[in-house]
Coordinates of C-alpha atoms in Angstrom, one line a residue:
X44 CA -111.0 -34.1 -18.3
X45 CA -107.3 -33.6 -19.1
X46 CA -104.7 -34.2 -16.5
X47 CA -102.7 -31.3 -16.9
X48 CA -105.7 -29.0 -15.9
X49 CA -106.0 -30.9 -12.5
X50 CA -105.2 -28.8 -9.3
X51 CA -104.2 -26.2 -11.5
X52 CA -101.2 -23.9 -10.4
X53 CA -100.9 -20.3 -10.4
X54 CA -98.5 -20.5 -13.8
X55 CA -98.7 -22.3 -16.8
X56 CA -96.0 -22.4 -19.5
X57 CA -96.7 -24.1 -22.8
X58 CA -93.7 -24.6 -24.9
X59 CA -92.9 -26.7 -28.3
X60 CA -92.2 -26.5 -32.0
X61 CA -94.0 -24.0 -34.2
X62 CA -97.2 -25.5 -35.7
X63 CA -97.8 -28.2 -32.9
X64 CA -100.8 -26.2 -31.5
X65 CA -99.3 -24.5 -28.2
X66 CA -101.7 -21.1 -28.7
X67 CA -104.6 -23.5 -29.3
X68 CA -104.2 -25.2 -26.2
X69 CA -102.9 -22.0 -24.1
X70 CA -106.5 -20.5 -25.1
X71 CA -108.4 -23.4 -24.6
X72 CA -106.8 -23.6 -21.0
X73 CA -107.6 -19.8 -20.3
X74 CA -111.0 -20.2 -21.3
X75 CA -111.4 -23.2 -19.2
X76 CA -110.1 -21.6 -16.2
X77 CA -112.1 -18.6 -16.8
X78 CA -115.3 -20.3 -16.9
X79 CA -114.7 -21.6 -13.8
X80 CA -114.8 -18.3 -12.3
X81 CA -111.1 -17.9 -12.1
X82 CA -109.4 -14.5 -13.0
X83 CA -106.7 -15.4 -15.7
X84 CA -104.2 -13.6 -17.7
X85 CA -103.0 -14.8 -20.9
X86 CA -99.7 -14.1 -22.2
X87 CA -98.1 -14.9 -25.3
X88 CA -94.3 -14.4 -26.3
X89 CA -94.8 -15.9 -29.5
X90 CA -93.2 -14.3 -32.6
X91 CA -95.9 -15.7 -34.7
X92 CA -98.7 -15.3 -32.1
X93 CA -102.5 -15.5 -33.3
X94 CA -104.1 -15.2 -29.7
X95 CA -105.6 -12.1 -31.1
X96 CA -106.9 -14.3 -34.4
X97 CA -108.1 -17.0 -32.0
X98 CA -110.5 -14.8 -30.1
X99 CA -111.2 -12.4 -32.7
X100 CA -110.4 -9.5 -30.6
X101 CA -107.8 -6.6 -31.1
X102 CA -104.9 -7.3 -28.2
X103 CA -101.6 -5.9 -28.7
X104 CA -98.5 -5.2 -26.3
X105 CA -101.0 -4.1 -23.3
X106 CA -103.6 -5.9 -21.1
X107 CA -106.9 -6.2 -22.8
X108 CA -110.0 -7.9 -21.4
X109 CA -111.6 -10.6 -24.1
X110 CA -115.3 -9.5 -23.9
X111 CA -116.7 -12.9 -24.8
X112 CA -115.0 -14.5 -21.9
X113 CA -115.8 -12.8 -18.3
X114 CA -112.5 -12.9 -16.3
X115 CA -110.0 -13.3 -19.0
X116 CA -107.1 -10.8 -19.8
X117 CA -105.0 -11.4 -22.5
X118 CA -101.3 -9.5 -23.4
X119 CA -99.4 -10.2 -26.7
X120 CA -95.8 -9.4 -26.4
X121 CA -94.2 -8.3 -29.5
X122 CA -90.8 -9.4 -30.0
X123 CA -89.8 -6.7 -32.6
X124 CA -90.7 -4.0 -30.2
X125 CA -89.4 -5.6 -27.3
X126 CA -86.2 -6.0 -29.3
X127 CA -86.2 -2.3 -30.3
X128 CA -86.6 -0.9 -26.9
X129 CA -84.0 -3.1 -25.6
X130 CA -81.5 -1.9 -28.1
X131 CA -82.4 1.7 -27.4
X132 CA -81.9 1.1 -23.5
X133 CA -78.6 -0.1 -24.4
X134 CA -77.4 2.6 -27.2
X135 CA -78.8 5.5 -25.7
X136 CA -76.2 6.2 -23.0
X137 CA -73.1 5.7 -25.5
X138 CA -74.7 7.6 -28.5
X139 CA -73.0 11.0 -27.3
X140 CA -69.9 9.5 -26.5
X141 CA -68.6 6.4 -28.7
X142 CA -67.8 7.2 -32.5
X143 CA -70.3 6.6 -35.2
X144 CA -68.6 3.3 -36.5
X145 CA -68.4 1.9 -32.8
X146 CA -72.2 2.9 -32.5
X147 CA -72.9 0.8 -35.8
X148 CA -70.6 -2.1 -34.5
X149 CA -72.7 -2.3 -31.3
X150 CA -76.2 -2.0 -33.3
X151 CA -74.8 -4.8 -35.6
X152 CA -74.2 -7.0 -32.3
X153 CA -77.9 -6.2 -31.0
X154 CA -79.7 -7.3 -34.4
X155 CA -79.5 -10.8 -34.1
X156 CA -81.9 -13.6 -32.4
X157 CA -80.3 -13.4 -29.3
X158 CA -81.4 -10.0 -28.8
X159 CA -84.9 -10.8 -29.6
X160 CA -85.1 -13.7 -27.3
X161 CA -83.6 -11.8 -24.6
X162 CA -85.9 -8.8 -25.1
X163 CA -88.9 -10.7 -25.0
X164 CA -88.0 -12.6 -21.8
X165 CA -87.6 -9.3 -20.3
X166 CA -90.8 -8.4 -20.8
X167 CA -92.5 -11.3 -19.3
X168 CA -90.0 -11.9 -16.3
X169 CA -91.5 -8.8 -14.7
X170 CA -95.0 -10.6 -15.1
X171 CA -93.3 -14.0 -13.6
X172 CA -91.1 -12.3 -10.8
X173 CA -93.2 -9.3 -9.7
X174 CA -96.2 -10.7 -8.0
X175 CA -97.7 -7.4 -7.6
X176 CA -98.0 -7.0 -11.1
X177 CA -100.3 -9.9 -11.7
X178 CA -101.7 -9.8 -8.1
X179 CA -105.2 -9.5 -9.4
X180 CA -105.1 -13.1 -11.5
X181 CA -105.7 -16.5 -10.1
X182 CA -103.6 -17.7 -13.1
X183 CA -101.1 -16.3 -15.3
X184 CA -100.8 -18.3 -18.5
X185 CA -97.5 -18.2 -20.8
X186 CA -97.9 -19.3 -24.5
X187 CA -94.4 -20.2 -25.3
X188 CA -91.8 -21.0 -22.7
X189 CA -88.4 -19.7 -22.6
X190 CA -85.8 -21.9 -24.2
X191 CA -82.9 -23.5 -22.5
X192 CA -80.8 -21.3 -24.6
X193 CA -82.3 -18.1 -23.2
X194 CA -82.2 -19.5 -19.4
X195 CA -78.5 -20.3 -19.8
X196 CA -77.7 -16.5 -21.0
X197 CA -79.6 -15.3 -17.8
X198 CA -77.6 -17.7 -15.4
X199 CA -74.4 -16.9 -16.9
X200 CA -72.4 -15.1 -14.2
X201 CA -69.9 -12.1 -14.4
X202 CA -70.3 -8.5 -15.2
X203 CA -70.9 -8.0 -18.7
X204 CA -71.2 -4.5 -18.8
X205 CA -67.8 -3.9 -17.1
X206 CA -66.2 -6.3 -19.4
X207 CA -67.6 -4.4 -22.7
X208 CA -66.6 -1.0 -21.0
X209 CA -63.1 -2.4 -21.2
X210 CA -62.9 -3.1 -24.6
X211 CA -62.5 -7.1 -24.4
X212 CA -65.8 -8.1 -25.3
X213 CA -65.7 -11.0 -28.0
X214 CA -68.0 -11.4 -31.1
X215 CA -70.8 -13.9 -29.6
X216 CA -73.5 -12.6 -27.2
X217 CA -71.7 -10.0 -25.2
X218 CA -73.7 -7.3 -27.1
X219 CA -77.1 -8.6 -26.5
X220 CA -76.0 -9.4 -22.8
X221 CA -74.7 -6.0 -22.3
X222 CA -78.2 -5.1 -20.8
X223 CA -78.6 -8.1 -18.4
X224 CA -76.7 -6.8 -15.5
X225 CA -79.2 -4.4 -14.1
X226 CA -82.0 -7.1 -14.3
X227 CA -80.2 -10.0 -12.5
X228 CA -82.4 -10.0 -9.6
X229 CA -85.4 -9.9 -11.6
X230 CA -83.9 -12.9 -13.7
X231 CA -83.1 -14.8 -10.5
X232 CA -87.0 -14.4 -9.2
X233 CA -88.1 -15.5 -12.4
X234 CA -85.9 -18.6 -12.7
X235 CA -86.8 -19.7 -9.3
X236 CA -90.7 -19.4 -10.1
X237 CA -89.9 -21.8 -13.2
X238 CA -88.2 -24.4 -11.0
X239 CA -90.9 -24.2 -8.4
X240 CA -93.3 -26.9 -9.5
X241 CA -95.6 -25.7 -6.8
X242 CA -96.3 -22.7 -8.6
X243 CA -95.4 -23.5 -12.4
X244 CA -96.6 -26.1 -14.7
X245 CA -94.6 -26.5 -17.4
X246 CA -96.3 -28.5 -20.7
X247 CA -94.5 -29.8 -23.3
X248 CA -96.9 -29.4 -26.6
X249 CA -96.1 -32.0 -29.4
X250 CA -97.6 -33.5 -32.4
X251 CA -97.5 -37.7 -32.9
X252 CA -94.6 -37.4 -35.2
X253 CA -91.1 -38.9 -34.6
X254 CA -89.0 -35.7 -35.2
X255 CA -91.5 -33.9 -33.1
X256 CA -91.2 -36.1 -30.0
X257 CA -87.6 -36.3 -30.6
X258 CA -87.3 -32.8 -30.3
X259 CA -89.5 -32.1 -27.3
X260 CA -87.5 -34.9 -25.5
X261 CA -84.4 -33.0 -26.1
X262 CA -85.9 -30.0 -24.5
X263 CA -87.1 -31.8 -21.6
X264 CA -83.4 -32.8 -21.1
X265 CA -81.9 -29.5 -21.9
X266 CA -84.4 -27.7 -19.3
X267 CA -83.8 -30.6 -16.7
X268 CA -79.8 -30.0 -16.7
X269 CA -81.2 -26.2 -15.6
X270 CA -83.3 -28.1 -12.6
X271 CA -86.3 -26.8 -14.6
X272 CA -88.8 -29.8 -14.9
X273 CA -91.5 -30.4 -17.4
X274 CA -94.4 -31.8 -15.5
X275 CA -96.9 -32.9 -18.5
X276 CA -97.2 -33.7 -22.2
X277 CA -100.0 -32.8 -24.5
X278 CA -99.6 -34.4 -27.8
X279 CA -102.2 -32.4 -29.9
X280 CA -103.9 -33.4 -33.3
X281 CA -104.2 -37.0 -33.2
X282 CA -106.1 -39.0 -35.7
X283 CA -109.0 -40.6 -34.3
X284 CA -109.4 -44.4 -35.0
X285 CA -112.8 -43.5 -36.1
X286 CA -111.8 -41.1 -38.8
X287 CA -109.1 -43.7 -40.4
X288 CA -111.6 -44.7 -43.4
X289 CA -109.2 -44.3 -46.5
X290 CA -105.6 -45.6 -47.1
X291 CA -104.1 -42.2 -46.5
X292 CA -105.9 -41.7 -43.1
X293 CA -105.0 -45.6 -42.1
X294 CA -101.3 -44.8 -42.9
X295 CA -101.4 -41.6 -40.8
X296 CA -103.2 -43.2 -37.9
X297 CA -100.5 -46.3 -37.8
X298 CA -98.0 -43.8 -38.1
X299 CA -98.7 -41.7 -35.2
X300 CA -99.6 -44.9 -32.9
X301 CA -96.0 -46.1 -33.8
X302 CA -94.5 -42.9 -32.8
X303 CA -96.5 -42.6 -29.6
X304 CA -95.3 -46.0 -28.9
X305 CA -91.4 -45.6 -29.5
X306 CA -91.4 -42.1 -27.8
X307 CA -88.1 -41.7 -25.8
X308 CA -88.4 -42.9 -22.2
X309 CA -88.0 -39.8 -20.1
X310 CA -91.1 -38.4 -22.5
X311 CA -93.3 -41.4 -22.1
X312 CA -92.9 -40.9 -18.1
X313 CA -94.6 -37.6 -18.3
X314 CA -98.4 -37.5 -17.7
X315 CA -99.6 -37.4 -20.9
X316 CA -103.1 -36.0 -22.5
X317 CA -103.9 -36.7 -26.2
X318 CA -106.0 -34.3 -28.1
X319 CA -107.5 -35.7 -30.9
X320 CA -107.6 -33.9 -34.6
X321 CA -110.5 -31.7 -35.2
X322 CA -112.1 -30.9 -38.4
X323 CA -112.1 -27.1 -37.9
X324 CA -109.1 -24.6 -37.0
X325 CA -109.1 -23.5 -33.5
X326 CA -110.5 -20.2 -34.1
X327 CA -113.1 -18.6 -32.0
X328 CA -115.0 -19.6 -28.6
X329 CA -117.0 -22.4 -30.3
X330 CA -114.2 -24.0 -31.8
X331 CA -112.1 -24.0 -28.6
X332 CA -114.9 -25.4 -26.6
X333 CA -114.5 -28.8 -28.7
X334 CA -110.4 -29.0 -28.2
X335 CA -110.3 -31.0 -25.0
X336 CA -113.2 -33.5 -26.1
X337 CA -113.2 -36.4 -28.2
X338 CA -115.0 -35.7 -31.4
X339 CA -116.5 -38.3 -33.9
X340 CA -115.1 -38.3 -37.4
X341 CA -117.3 -35.8 -39.4
X342 CA -119.7 -37.4 -42.0
X343 CA -119.4 -35.9 -45.5
X344 CA -122.1 -33.8 -47.0
X345 CA -123.8 -33.3 -50.2
X346 CA -121.2 -31.0 -51.4
X347 CA -118.0 -32.8 -49.8
X348 CA -115.8 -33.6 -52.8
X349 CA -113.3 -36.1 -50.5
X350 CA -110.6 -33.1 -50.6
X351 CA -111.2 -32.6 -54.5
X352 CA -111.6 -29.1 -55.8
X353 CA -108.3 -27.7 -54.4
X354 CA -106.6 -27.8 -57.9
X355 CA -103.2 -29.4 -58.8
X356 CA -100.6 -28.3 -56.7
X357 CA -96.9 -27.3 -58.2
X358 CA -94.6 -30.5 -57.7
X359 CA -90.9 -30.5 -56.5
X360 CA -89.7 -32.1 -59.5
X361 CA -90.4 -28.6 -61.4
X362 CA -87.9 -26.8 -58.9
X363 CA -85.2 -29.6 -59.5
X364 CA -85.7 -29.5 -63.1
X365 CA -84.9 -25.7 -62.7
X366 CA -82.0 -26.6 -60.4
X367 CA -80.5 -28.9 -62.9
X368 CA -80.0 -26.4 -65.9
X369 CA -76.9 -25.6 -64.1
X370 CA -74.0 -28.1 -63.0
X371 CA -73.1 -26.6 -59.6
X372 CA -74.6 -24.2 -56.8
X373 CA -75.6 -24.0 -53.2
X374 CA -78.9 -25.0 -52.2
X375 CA -80.0 -24.0 -49.0
X376 CA -83.2 -25.4 -47.3
X377 CA -84.5 -22.9 -44.4
X378 CA -87.3 -23.0 -42.1
X379 CA -88.3 -23.6 -38.5
X380 CA -87.7 -27.1 -37.0
X381 CA -90.1 -29.7 -37.9
X382 CA -91.3 -28.3 -41.2
X383 CA -89.2 -31.1 -43.0
X384 CA -86.2 -29.3 -44.3
X385 CA -83.9 -32.5 -43.7
X386 CA -86.4 -34.3 -45.8
X387 CA -86.6 -31.7 -48.6
X388 CA -83.0 -31.1 -48.8
X389 CA -82.2 -35.0 -49.1
X390 CA -85.0 -35.6 -51.8
X391 CA -83.5 -32.5 -53.8
X392 CA -79.9 -34.0 -53.5
X393 CA -81.0 -37.7 -54.6
X394 CA -83.1 -36.1 -57.5
X395 CA -79.9 -34.1 -58.7
X396 CA -77.8 -37.2 -58.3
X397 CA -80.3 -39.1 -60.7
X398 CA -80.0 -36.3 -63.1
X399 CA -76.2 -37.1 -63.2
X400 CA -75.1 -33.9 -61.3
X401 CA -72.3 -34.1 -58.5
X402 CA -73.8 -33.5 -55.2
X403 CA -72.6 -33.2 -51.6
X404 CA -75.4 -33.2 -49.0
X405 CA -74.3 -31.3 -45.6
X406 CA -76.1 -30.1 -42.7
X407 CA -75.1 -27.1 -40.0
X408 CA -78.4 -28.4 -37.9
X409 CA -77.0 -30.5 -34.8
X410 CA -80.0 -32.1 -34.2
X411 CA -80.1 -33.5 -38.1
X412 CA -80.5 -37.0 -39.1
X413 CA -79.3 -36.9 -42.4
X414 CA -78.4 -40.5 -42.2
X415 CA -81.8 -41.7 -40.5
X416 CA -83.7 -39.8 -43.5
X417 CA -81.3 -41.3 -46.0
X418 CA -81.6 -45.0 -44.9
X419 CA -78.7 -45.9 -46.8
X420 CA -76.0 -44.9 -48.9
X421 CA -76.8 -43.4 -52.0
X422 CA -74.3 -44.0 -55.0
X423 CA -72.9 -40.8 -56.2
X424 CA -74.1 -38.7 -53.3
X425 CA -71.4 -37.5 -50.8
X426 CA -72.9 -36.7 -47.1
X427 CA -71.4 -34.7 -44.5
X428 CA -72.1 -32.7 -41.4
X429 CA -70.6 -29.8 -39.5
X430 CA -69.7 -31.1 -35.9
X431 CA -70.8 -28.3 -33.5
X432 CA -69.0 -30.0 -30.7
X433 CA -65.8 -30.1 -32.8
X434 CA -66.1 -26.7 -34.4
X435 CA -66.8 -24.8 -31.0
X436 CA -63.9 -26.5 -29.3
X437 CA -61.3 -25.3 -32.5
X438 CA -63.1 -21.9 -32.2
X439 CA -62.8 -21.3 -28.3
X440 CA -58.8 -22.6 -28.5
X441 CA -58.1 -20.2 -31.4
X442 CA -59.9 -17.3 -29.5
X443 CA -58.1 -18.2 -26.3
X444 CA -54.7 -18.3 -28.0
X445 CA -55.2 -15.2 -29.9
X446 CA -57.4 -12.6 -28.0
X447 CA -56.7 -14.1 -24.6
X448 CA -53.2 -14.0 -25.1
X449 CA -53.4 -10.4 -24.5
X450 CA -55.4 -10.2 -21.4
X451 CA -54.9 -10.5 -18.0
X452 CA -56.1 -13.8 -15.7
X453 CA -59.5 -11.8 -14.8
X454 CA -59.9 -10.8 -18.6
X455 CA -59.2 -14.6 -19.8
X456 CA -61.6 -15.8 -17.0
X457 CA -64.3 -13.4 -18.5
X458 CA -63.4 -14.6 -22.1
X459 CA -63.7 -18.3 -21.5
X460 CA -67.2 -17.5 -19.6
X461 CA -68.2 -15.5 -22.8
X462 CA -67.1 -18.6 -24.9
X463 CA -69.2 -21.1 -23.1
X464 CA -72.7 -19.1 -24.2
X465 CA -74.9 -20.8 -26.7
X466 CA -74.4 -18.1 -29.4
X467 CA -70.9 -19.0 -29.7
X468 CA -71.6 -22.2 -31.4
X469 CA -73.4 -20.1 -34.6
X470 CA -69.9 -18.1 -34.9
X471 CA -67.9 -21.5 -34.3
X472 CA -69.5 -23.5 -37.6
X473 CA -69.3 -20.4 -39.6
X474 CA -65.8 -21.4 -40.7
X475 CA -66.7 -24.9 -42.0
X476 CA -70.1 -23.2 -43.3
X477 CA -68.0 -20.9 -45.6
X478 CA -65.9 -23.9 -46.9
X479 CA -69.0 -25.5 -48.1
X480 CA -70.3 -22.2 -49.5
X481 CA -67.0 -22.1 -51.8
X482 CA -67.3 -25.9 -52.7
X483 CA -70.5 -25.0 -54.5
X484 CA -68.3 -23.2 -57.3
X485 CA -67.8 -26.3 -59.0
X486 CA -70.4 -29.0 -58.1
X487 CA -73.9 -28.9 -56.2
X488 CA -73.8 -28.3 -52.2
X489 CA -77.6 -28.9 -50.8
X490 CA -77.4 -27.6 -47.3
X491 CA -79.9 -28.9 -44.6
X492 CA -79.7 -25.9 -42.2
X493 CA -80.3 -25.3 -38.5
X494 CA -83.8 -23.9 -37.1
X495 CA -84.5 -20.4 -38.1
X496 CA -83.0 -18.6 -35.1
X497 CA -79.9 -20.3 -35.1
X498 CA -79.7 -20.0 -39.1
X499 CA -80.3 -16.2 -38.6
X500 CA -77.3 -16.0 -36.2
X501 CA -75.2 -17.6 -38.5
X502 CA -76.1 -15.2 -41.4
X503 CA -75.2 -12.5 -38.6
X504 CA -71.7 -14.2 -38.4
X505 CA -71.6 -14.2 -42.1
X506 CA -72.3 -10.7 -42.6
X507 CA -70.1 -9.6 -39.6
X508 CA -67.3 -11.3 -41.6
X509 CA -68.1 -9.4 -44.6
X510 CA -68.0 -6.3 -43.2
X511 CA -64.8 -7.1 -41.5
X512 CA -63.0 -8.1 -44.6
X513 CA -64.4 -5.4 -46.7
X514 CA -63.5 -2.6 -44.2
X515 CA -59.7 -3.2 -44.7
X516 CA -59.9 -3.0 -48.5
X517 CA -59.2 -0.3 -50.7
X518 CA -61.4 0.7 -53.9
X519 CA -59.3 -1.4 -56.2
X520 CA -59.1 -4.7 -53.8
X521 CA -62.7 -4.7 -53.0
X522 CA -63.8 -5.7 -56.4
X523 CA -61.6 -8.7 -56.4
X524 CA -62.8 -10.1 -53.0
X525 CA -65.7 -12.4 -52.9
X526 CA -66.9 -12.9 -49.2
X527 CA -69.5 -15.8 -48.3
X528 CA -72.0 -13.0 -47.8
X529 CA -71.9 -12.0 -51.1
X530 CA -71.9 -15.9 -52.4
X531 CA -75.3 -15.9 -50.5
X532 CA -76.5 -12.8 -52.1
X533 CA -75.3 -13.9 -55.4
X534 CA -78.8 -15.9 -57.2
X535 CA -76.9 -17.7 -59.7
X536 CA -74.3 -19.2 -56.8
X537 CA -76.8 -19.5 -54.1
X538 CA -80.5 -20.7 -53.8
X539 CA -82.7 -20.1 -50.9
X540 CA -85.5 -22.6 -50.5
X541 CA -88.1 -21.6 -47.6
X542 CA -89.8 -24.9 -46.1
X543 CA -93.1 -24.5 -44.4
X544 CA -96.2 -26.4 -43.8
X545 CA -99.7 -25.4 -44.6
X546 CA -100.8 -24.1 -41.2
X547 CA -100.8 -20.6 -40.1
X548 CA -97.9 -20.5 -37.5
X549 CA -95.4 -22.5 -39.7
X550 CA -96.3 -19.9 -42.5
X551 CA -96.4 -16.8 -40.4
X552 CA -92.8 -17.8 -39.2
X553 CA -91.6 -18.8 -43.0
X554 CA -92.6 -15.2 -43.8
X555 CA -90.6 -13.7 -41.1
X556 CA -87.7 -15.7 -41.8
X557 CA -88.1 -14.4 -45.8
X558 CA -88.2 -10.8 -44.3
X559 CA -85.2 -11.2 -42.2
X560 CA -83.2 -12.6 -45.2
X561 CA -84.3 -10.0 -47.5
X562 CA -82.9 -7.3 -45.2
X563 CA -79.5 -8.9 -45.7
X564 CA -79.9 -8.7 -49.4
X565 CA -80.5 -12.5 -49.5
X566 CA -83.6 -13.2 -51.8
X567 CA -85.5 -16.7 -51.5
X568 CA -85.4 -18.6 -54.5
X569 CA -88.5 -20.7 -53.9
X570 CA -90.8 -21.9 -51.2
X571 CA -92.1 -25.6 -50.6
X572 CA -95.1 -26.5 -48.4
X573 CA -94.5 -29.8 -47.0
X574 CA -96.9 -32.4 -45.8
X575 CA -100.0 -31.1 -47.4
X576 CA -103.4 -32.7 -47.0
X577 CA -105.0 -30.6 -50.0
X578 CA -102.2 -32.0 -52.6
X579 CA -102.8 -35.7 -51.3
X580 CA -106.7 -35.2 -51.8
X581 CA -108.0 -37.7 -49.1
X582 CA -111.3 -39.1 -48.9
X583 CA -111.7 -39.3 -45.3
X584 CA -114.1 -36.8 -44.2
X585 CA -112.1 -35.4 -41.4
X586 CA -109.1 -35.3 -43.8
X587 CA -110.8 -33.8 -46.6
X588 CA -112.3 -31.1 -44.4
X589 CA -108.6 -30.2 -43.1
X590 CA -107.5 -30.2 -46.7
X591 CA -109.7 -27.4 -47.4
X592 CA -108.6 -25.4 -44.4
X593 CA -105.3 -25.6 -46.0
X594 CA -106.4 -23.6 -49.1
X595 CA -105.6 -20.1 -47.3
X596 CA -102.0 -20.7 -46.4
X597 CA -101.2 -22.4 -49.6
X598 CA -102.8 -18.8 -51.4
X599 CA -100.8 -17.0 -48.7
X600 CA -97.5 -18.8 -49.8
X601 CA -98.3 -18.5 -53.6
X602 CA -98.8 -14.7 -52.9
X603 CA -95.2 -14.5 -51.4
X604 CA -93.3 -16.2 -54.3
X605 CA -93.3 -16.7 -57.9
X606 CA -91.7 -20.3 -57.5
X607 CA -93.3 -23.0 -55.0
X608 CA -93.7 -26.4 -54.9
X609 CA -96.2 -28.5 -52.6
X610 CA -95.3 -32.1 -51.4
X611 CA -98.5 -34.0 -50.7
X612 CA -98.9 -36.0 -47.2
X613 CA -97.5 -39.2 -47.7
X614 CA -98.8 -42.8 -46.7
X615 CA -95.5 -43.9 -45.8
X616 CA -92.7 -41.9 -43.8
X617 CA -90.3 -40.3 -46.4
X618 CA -87.4 -42.2 -45.3
X619 CA -84.9 -44.0 -47.8
X620 CA -84.0 -43.6 -51.4
X621 CA -87.4 -44.8 -52.7
X622 CA -89.6 -42.7 -50.6
X623 CA -87.4 -40.0 -51.0
X624 CA -87.2 -40.0 -55.0
X625 CA -91.1 -40.5 -54.9
X626 CA -91.3 -36.7 -53.5
X627 CA -89.8 -35.2 -56.5
X628 CA -91.6 -37.3 -59.1

């Protein structure tokens, strides 16, 4: 039996990157406890939640019994609905007293990822802090825990509402945070519950990959700084040794074992459970029942074609050839953390250099490791990174010297407090981001962006800058000014490449990202599906079964875009010029 289920506490939180299997682990935990005769409430706060799909039931934003599992109820918090309700709660009292332009400005402030994150947290803090609301349950299981980002927002002191009422608010998170003051007692109780290991078990979920383990180690450290301590680690989807029967599966097995052996010490110190890779997706009770048990490698049947029959997939080289028809432009790889944006960006940059193009490879992702991905210097390739710490300090100094100079001591203290919020970083890097956008007028700039939520905040900052510039221009001037947002909206200047994995959650999250970009009139140019078993045609029976299960997601991406590429799962880690070059050949 798994360690994290020993002596189960009242609350379980499962957190980790998209696509690592949080929902499957949470659902299997809920079923396990319900089968022990416990009353269980399963709550999903994941914007790409597929809890309903797992159980084959209609759930939604209300507590719903799961008929097949007596004692189990479920609730899916819809982040978009929560954000809309949160916006209305803030805007309704001021609609009749503020000018239309002011209402539009506040609405814009409330349109970003900060608002969605806080609004979702609002929904389940009531469940966490109000013991009466969940009094009928022995266990409450949360699929997706709050990030350190969210918790920092909730812990920031000060009277934000009065600060805004006095017209002293700056750009970062003050809009989204204007609704927090009334709920501080609830938030305090929720944070106390999160920090109490006797009532809450916070389980980190990861895959046996170096990048994923590094990120979950950062989450561990970030939460520990807030006195919230993860108690367990679950490494999901590990290829069993018995299934390593061909070159690809043996390479994957060796790579996973090496990643586990080299995981950061603080992470390795946690009690760890390893869940083996299964041949089927975790949909339905029969599949969930197998999740926490070792499974022998499946045997090939008479119809098994060793992963063949999935068809030839379009190669990354085709996208590079199309990009190389020009001599300049901005190419941005976007997607959730862990899907391989850095790898794809580096592969495209090297391929363009090999085609004789002048290329700058840069990143706005504070967690990116371009140097480790490239392995060594590449002749003809310029590499840079936006330093968030430097950018944010410059931004804080500038704001305090300009807006802060007009405030009294209390106002300056409140402004300095606001500038410590996590959202400030996205606005701080905007100035350097816009320089890279402009540089693409006479060369290629390949930009590896930060994870989706942060990227959208960056886009929000770009949009706000665009409106501030154009608002003060007369009609004649408007035709002669090009803002960074205009560059991003110009398909001749900017090519957005959405990167995902051939799995349900990453594809769903990528589709949500594409929709958000479309609302800003930024149209994705192409999609790249990374790490596809279907494109690698494995002969290992287990991997061949997994390869066939990818087809639905590959079809979903193909239906979304007219231009895509699929990168096969590699036998070697795609690090260094030689391996990166192989991705685009």
